[in-house]
């Protein structure tokens, strides 16, 4: 029997998570994608009372609005004591995260095993897990423990901005230098300045908002879409911005529409009358939408404050990297840098 056991990298996110492995050619990363091409897995765990079992990922998120609801954003509770209710179960944040890590590893293992010869056994047993730069020692240790509960050998727990800098250094063939990293995920927003010297990475300064992310922008655009539908005659008596229950229902419709679009009609919507509404907001409107939430984000202001704090001159950056949803929304960073950042 031939064994293939290559370590994987896991981004255990607040809203979505993903797993990747270095391509055998060592020239690029292989990011797991399901049969519909979706590369991220919702960071959600739920109890299915009908089958008496735990659901993880997209199946868990689809239980939004049902009883019992899914557990989400558990990343914000890592390192804390106490448990959360997942149906009849009481699980620690580490145990909830372990379920997600195990599902990611299982998916990657199944993907790599496809087409492998019978005499080859593919193992996904070793992993590096990324965490935000602001995670303290208990939060880092909780993440490591979650990996162990998922039966993974945790080779390391790496700060997310450091991981981004390492990747861009490797991908672009860069040497030592100073890096400015923006990371706007589904639930958090971080800005970091790092320095690489002799292959060693040091975080010089960091800032951000632990409760701001793409979900905030989704909610705002959900309300704009509702207004457009109402204006065309659809009866949508929802208050997406102020009523949490209405926001939850409309968000489920948004996710259903997104999945339906990605799967090219493979999802059957037999109980619904389909409504097709095409709206391309364009980059300018996206910027305007973010600026409406932007009193909290202050994208460029965060970066400028860090530049001042770290005493690094703005012109001395070797490269600027943006991660997450911010890849598509860069005007505010362009103003700060005077040039387009790396992606």
Coordinates of C-alpha atoms in Angstrom, one line a residue:
X1 CA 0.0 0.0 0.0
X2 CA 1.3 3.5 -1.0
X3 CA 0.5 6.3 1.4
X4 CA 0.1 9.9 0.4
X5 CA 0.2 12.3 3.3
X6 CA 0.8 15.9 2.5
X7 CA 0.0 18.7 5.1
X8 CA -2.9 21.0 4.4
X9 CA -3.6 24.6 5.2
X10 CA -6.9 25.5 6.8
X11 CA -8.5 29.0 7.0
X12 CA -11.0 28.6 9.9
X13 CA -13.0 31.7 9.3
X14 CA -15.8 33.4 11.2
X15 CA -18.3 33.1 8.4
X16 CA -16.7 30.7 5.9
X17 CA -13.8 28.3 6.0
X18 CA -11.6 26.7 3.3
X19 CA -8.8 24.2 3.0
X20 CA -5.9 24.0 0.5
X21 CA -2.9 21.9 -0.3
X22 CA 0.3 22.7 -2.2
X23 CA 0.1 21.3 -5.7
X24 CA 2.6 18.5 -6.4
X25 CA 4.4 20.8 -8.8
X26 CA 4.9 23.2 -5.9
X27 CA 4.0 26.1 -8.2
X28 CA 0.5 26.8 -6.9
X29 CA -2.1 25.9 -4.3
X30 CA -4.9 23.5 -4.8
X31 CA -8.0 24.9 -3.0
X32 CA -10.8 22.4 -2.4
X33 CA -14.0 23.1 -4.3
X34 CA -17.2 21.0 -4.2
X35 CA -18.9 19.7 -7.3
X36 CA -20.5 23.1 -7.9
X37 CA -17.2 24.9 -7.8
X38 CA -17.8 26.5 -4.3
X39 CA -14.4 26.8 -2.6
X40 CA -15.7 27.9 0.8
X41 CA -17.7 26.0 3.5
X42 CA -20.0 28.0 5.8
X43 CA -18.6 28.0 9.3
X44 CA -21.8 26.5 10.8
X45 CA -22.8 23.5 12.8
X46 CA -26.4 22.5 13.5
X47 CA -28.5 19.7 14.9
X48 CA -30.9 17.8 12.6
X49 CA -33.7 16.6 14.8
X50 CA -35.3 14.4 12.2
X51 CA -32.2 12.3 11.8
X52 CA -30.7 12.9 15.2
X53 CA -27.3 14.0 13.9
X54 CA -25.1 17.0 13.5
X55 CA -24.9 18.9 10.3
X56 CA -21.8 20.9 9.2
X57 CA -21.3 23.6 6.6
X58 CA -23.9 24.5 4.0
X59 CA -26.4 22.0 5.3
X60 CA -26.1 23.5 8.8
X61 CA -26.5 27.1 7.5
X62 CA -29.6 26.1 5.6
X63 CA -31.2 25.6 9.0
X64 CA -31.3 29.3 9.6
X65 CA -34.8 30.3 10.7
X66 CA -35.6 26.8 11.9
X67 CA -35.5 25.2 15.4
X68 CA -32.9 24.5 16.6
X69 CA -30.9 27.1 14.7
X70 CA -27.3 26.6 13.6
X71 CA -24.3 27.7 15.7
X72 CA -22.3 30.3 13.7
X73 CA -19.4 32.7 14.3
X74 CA -18.1 30.4 16.9
X75 CA -14.6 31.7 16.1
X76 CA -15.4 34.8 18.2
X77 CA -15.8 32.6 21.3
X78 CA -12.6 30.6 20.9
X79 CA -10.6 30.7 24.2
X80 CA -13.7 31.3 26.3
X81 CA -15.1 28.9 28.9
X82 CA -18.6 27.6 28.8
X83 CA -20.6 25.7 26.1
X84 CA -23.1 26.4 23.4
X85 CA -26.3 24.5 22.7
X86 CA -26.3 22.6 19.5
X87 CA -29.7 20.9 19.7
X88 CA -29.6 18.6 22.7
X89 CA -25.8 18.8 22.9
X90 CA -23.7 21.2 24.9
X91 CA -20.4 21.7 23.0
X92 CA -17.4 23.9 23.8
X93 CA -16.3 26.3 21.1
X94 CA -13.3 24.0 20.4
X95 CA -15.7 21.0 19.9
X96 CA -17.8 23.0 17.5
X97 CA -14.7 24.2 15.5
X98 CA -13.4 20.6 15.5
X99 CA -16.5 19.5 13.7
X100 CA -15.8 22.0 10.9
X101 CA -12.1 21.1 10.7
X102 CA -13.0 17.4 10.5
X103 CA -15.5 18.1 7.7
X104 CA -12.9 20.2 5.7
X105 CA -10.3 17.4 6.1
X106 CA -12.9 14.8 5.0
X107 CA -13.8 16.8 1.9
X108 CA -10.2 17.3 0.9
X109 CA -9.4 13.6 1.5
X110 CA -12.4 12.5 -0.7
X111 CA -11.4 15.0 -3.4
X112 CA -7.7 13.9 -3.5
X113 CA -8.8 10.2 -3.5
X114 CA -10.9 10.6 -6.7
X115 CA -9.0 8.9 -9.5
X116 CA -6.2 7.6 -7.2
X117 CA -5.1 4.0 -8.0
X118 CA -6.5 1.3 -5.6
X119 CA -3.1 0.7 -4.1
X120 CA -2.8 4.3 -3.0
X121 CA -4.3 5.6 0.3
X122 CA -4.6 9.4 0.6
X123 CA -4.4 10.8 4.1
X124 CA -5.2 14.3 5.3
X125 CA -3.9 14.1 8.9
X126 CA -1.5 17.1 9.2
X127 CA -2.5 20.7 9.1
X128 CA -1.5 24.4 9.6
X129 CA -4.4 26.5 10.8
X130 CA -4.6 30.2 10.5
X131 CA -5.9 32.6 13.2
X132 CA -6.3 36.4 13.3
X133 CA -3.3 38.4 14.5
X134 CA -5.2 39.7 17.5
X135 CA -5.8 36.1 18.9
X136 CA -4.2 35.8 22.3
X137 CA -2.6 32.7 23.8
X138 CA -5.8 31.1 25.1
X139 CA -7.5 31.6 21.7
X140 CA -4.5 30.2 19.8
X141 CA -4.4 27.2 22.2
X142 CA -8.1 26.6 21.7
X143 CA -7.7 26.5 17.9
X144 CA -4.9 24.0 18.3
X145 CA -7.0 21.9 20.6
X146 CA -9.9 22.0 18.0
X147 CA -7.5 20.6 15.4
X148 CA -6.5 17.8 17.8
X149 CA -10.2 17.0 18.5
X150 CA -10.6 16.7 14.7
X151 CA -7.9 14.1 14.8
X152 CA -5.4 16.3 13.0
X153 CA -1.8 16.7 13.8
X154 CA -1.5 20.5 14.1
X155 CA 1.9 21.4 12.7
X156 CA 1.4 25.1 13.5
X157 CA -1.1 27.9 14.2
X158 CA -0.2 30.8 11.9
X159 CA -1.4 34.4 12.0
X160 CA -3.5 35.2 9.0
X161 CA -1.6 38.3 7.9
X162 CA 1.7 36.3 8.2
X163 CA 0.2 33.6 6.0
X164 CA -0.8 36.2 3.4
X165 CA 2.6 37.7 3.4
X166 CA 4.3 34.3 3.1
X167 CA 2.0 33.3 0.2
X168 CA 2.6 36.6 -1.7
X169 CA 6.4 36.4 -1.1
X170 CA 6.4 32.9 -2.4
X171 CA 4.0 33.5 -5.3
X172 CA 5.7 36.7 -6.5
X173 CA 9.3 35.6 -5.8
X174 CA 9.9 38.4 -3.3
X175 CA 12.6 38.7 -0.8
X176 CA 12.9 40.6 2.5
X177 CA 10.6 43.6 2.9
X178 CA 7.7 45.3 4.6
X179 CA 4.1 44.4 3.9
X180 CA 0.8 46.1 4.5
X181 CA -2.0 43.5 4.6
X182 CA -5.8 44.2 4.5
X183 CA -8.0 41.3 5.3
X184 CA -11.8 41.8 5.1
X185 CA -13.6 38.5 5.8
X186 CA -17.2 37.7 6.3
X187 CA -17.2 38.7 10.0
X188 CA -13.9 40.5 10.8
X189 CA -11.7 43.3 9.3
X190 CA -8.0 43.4 10.1
X191 CA -5.1 45.6 8.9
X192 CA -1.5 44.6 9.6
X193 CA 2.0 45.7 8.9
X194 CA 4.6 43.0 8.8
X195 CA 8.3 42.9 8.2
X196 CA 10.2 40.0 6.7
X197 CA 13.9 39.7 7.4
X198 CA 15.9 36.5 6.6
X199 CA 12.7 34.5 6.2
X200 CA 11.4 35.5 9.6
X201 CA 8.1 37.5 9.8
X202 CA 7.3 40.0 12.5
X203 CA 4.0 41.8 13.0
X204 CA 4.8 45.5 13.6
X205 CA 1.3 46.8 14.1
X206 CA -2.3 45.7 13.7
X207 CA -5.7 47.2 13.9
X208 CA -9.2 46.6 12.7
X209 CA -12.8 45.7 13.8
X210 CA -13.6 42.3 15.1
X211 CA -17.3 42.8 14.4
X212 CA -17.2 44.1 10.9
X213 CA -17.2 42.1 7.7
X214 CA -18.8 41.2 4.4
X215 CA -22.0 40.2 6.3
X216 CA -22.6 43.8 7.1
X217 CA -22.4 44.7 3.4
X218 CA -24.6 41.8 2.5
X219 CA -27.3 43.1 4.9
X220 CA -27.2 46.6 3.4
X221 CA -27.4 45.3 -0.2
X222 CA -30.2 42.9 0.9
X223 CA -32.2 45.9 1.9
X224 CA -31.4 47.7 -1.4
X225 CA -32.5 44.7 -3.3
X226 CA -35.7 44.5 -1.3
X227 CA -36.4 48.1 -2.1
X228 CA -35.9 47.5 -5.8
X229 CA -38.3 44.5 -5.7
X230 CA -40.9 46.5 -3.9
X231 CA -40.6 49.3 -6.4
X232 CA -41.3 46.8 -9.2
X233 CA -44.5 45.6 -7.6
X234 CA -43.5 42.6 -5.4
X235 CA -45.1 42.5 -1.9
X236 CA -42.1 42.2 0.4
X237 CA -43.2 43.5 3.8
X238 CA -39.8 43.1 5.4
X239 CA -37.6 45.4 7.4
X240 CA -34.2 43.9 6.7
X241 CA -32.2 46.5 8.4
X242 CA -34.1 46.8 11.7
X243 CA -35.9 43.5 12.2
X244 CA -33.6 40.5 12.9
X245 CA -36.2 38.0 12.0
X246 CA -37.0 39.7 8.7
X247 CA -33.2 40.0 8.0
X248 CA -32.8 36.3 8.7
X249 CA -35.6 35.3 6.3
X250 CA -34.4 37.6 3.5
X251 CA -30.8 36.4 4.0
X252 CA -32.0 32.8 3.5
X253 CA -33.6 33.9 0.2
X254 CA -30.3 35.6 -0.8
X255 CA -28.3 32.4 -0.1
X256 CA -30.8 30.3 -1.9
X257 CA -30.6 32.6 -5.0
X258 CA -26.8 32.5 -4.8
X259 CA -26.6 28.7 -4.6
X260 CA -29.2 28.5 -7.4
X261 CA -27.1 30.8 -9.6
X262 CA -23.8 28.9 -8.9
X263 CA -25.3 25.4 -9.5
X264 CA -26.8 26.5 -12.9
X265 CA -30.3 25.3 -12.2
X266 CA -29.4 22.0 -10.6
X267 CA -31.3 23.0 -7.4
X268 CA -35.0 22.3 -7.8
X269 CA -37.3 25.1 -6.6
X270 CA -40.5 23.3 -7.1
X271 CA -42.4 25.0 -4.3
X272 CA -41.5 28.6 -5.3
X273 CA -42.4 30.9 -8.1
X274 CA -39.0 32.0 -9.4
X275 CA -38.4 35.7 -9.6
X276 CA -35.5 36.9 -11.7
X277 CA -34.0 40.3 -10.9
X278 CA -30.7 41.3 -12.5
X279 CA -28.8 44.1 -10.9
X280 CA -25.1 45.0 -11.5
X281 CA -24.3 47.7 -8.9
X282 CA -20.8 48.4 -10.3
X283 CA -17.7 49.4 -8.4
X284 CA -18.9 53.0 -7.7
X285 CA -22.1 51.9 -6.1
X286 CA -20.2 49.2 -4.1
X287 CA -17.9 51.9 -2.8
X288 CA -20.9 54.0 -1.9
X289 CA -22.5 51.1 -0.1
X290 CA -19.4 50.5 1.9
X291 CA -19.0 54.1 2.8
X292 CA -22.4 54.0 4.3
X293 CA -21.1 51.3 6.7
X294 CA -17.7 52.9 6.5
X295 CA -17.9 55.0 9.6
X296 CA -17.0 51.8 11.4
X297 CA -14.6 50.4 8.8
X298 CA -12.5 53.5 8.0
X299 CA -10.5 51.3 5.7
X300 CA -7.8 53.8 4.7
X301 CA -7.8 55.4 8.2
X302 CA -6.9 52.1 9.8
X303 CA -3.9 51.7 7.4
X304 CA -2.7 55.3 7.9
X305 CA -2.9 54.9 11.7
X306 CA -0.8 51.8 11.5
X307 CA 1.8 53.4 9.3
X308 CA 2.1 56.1 12.0
X309 CA 2.2 53.6 14.9
X310 CA 4.8 51.4 13.3
X311 CA 7.0 54.3 12.2
X312 CA 7.2 52.8 8.7
X313 CA 7.2 55.3 5.8
X314 CA 4.3 54.8 3.4
X315 CA 6.7 54.6 0.5
X316 CA 8.8 51.9 2.0
X317 CA 6.3 49.0 1.6
X318 CA 7.6 46.2 -0.6
X319 CA 4.0 45.1 -1.4
X320 CA 0.5 45.6 -0.3
X321 CA -1.9 42.7 -0.1
X322 CA -5.6 42.6 0.2
X323 CA -7.5 39.4 1.2
X324 CA -11.1 38.4 1.4
X325 CA -14.0 40.5 0.0
X326 CA -11.8 43.5 -0.1
X327 CA -10.3 42.1 -3.3
X328 CA -13.2 43.6 -5.2
X329 CA -13.4 46.9 -3.4
X330 CA -10.0 48.7 -3.5
X331 CA -10.7 52.4 -4.2
X332 CA -10.2 53.5 -0.6
X333 CA -6.9 51.6 -0.4
X334 CA -5.7 53.0 -3.7
X335 CA -6.2 56.5 -2.3
X336 CA -4.0 55.6 0.7
X337 CA -1.3 53.8 -1.3
X338 CA -1.4 55.8 -4.5
X339 CA -1.2 52.5 -6.4
X340 CA -3.0 49.3 -6.8
X341 CA -2.3 46.6 -4.2
X342 CA -1.5 42.9 -4.8
X343 CA -4.2 40.3 -4.7

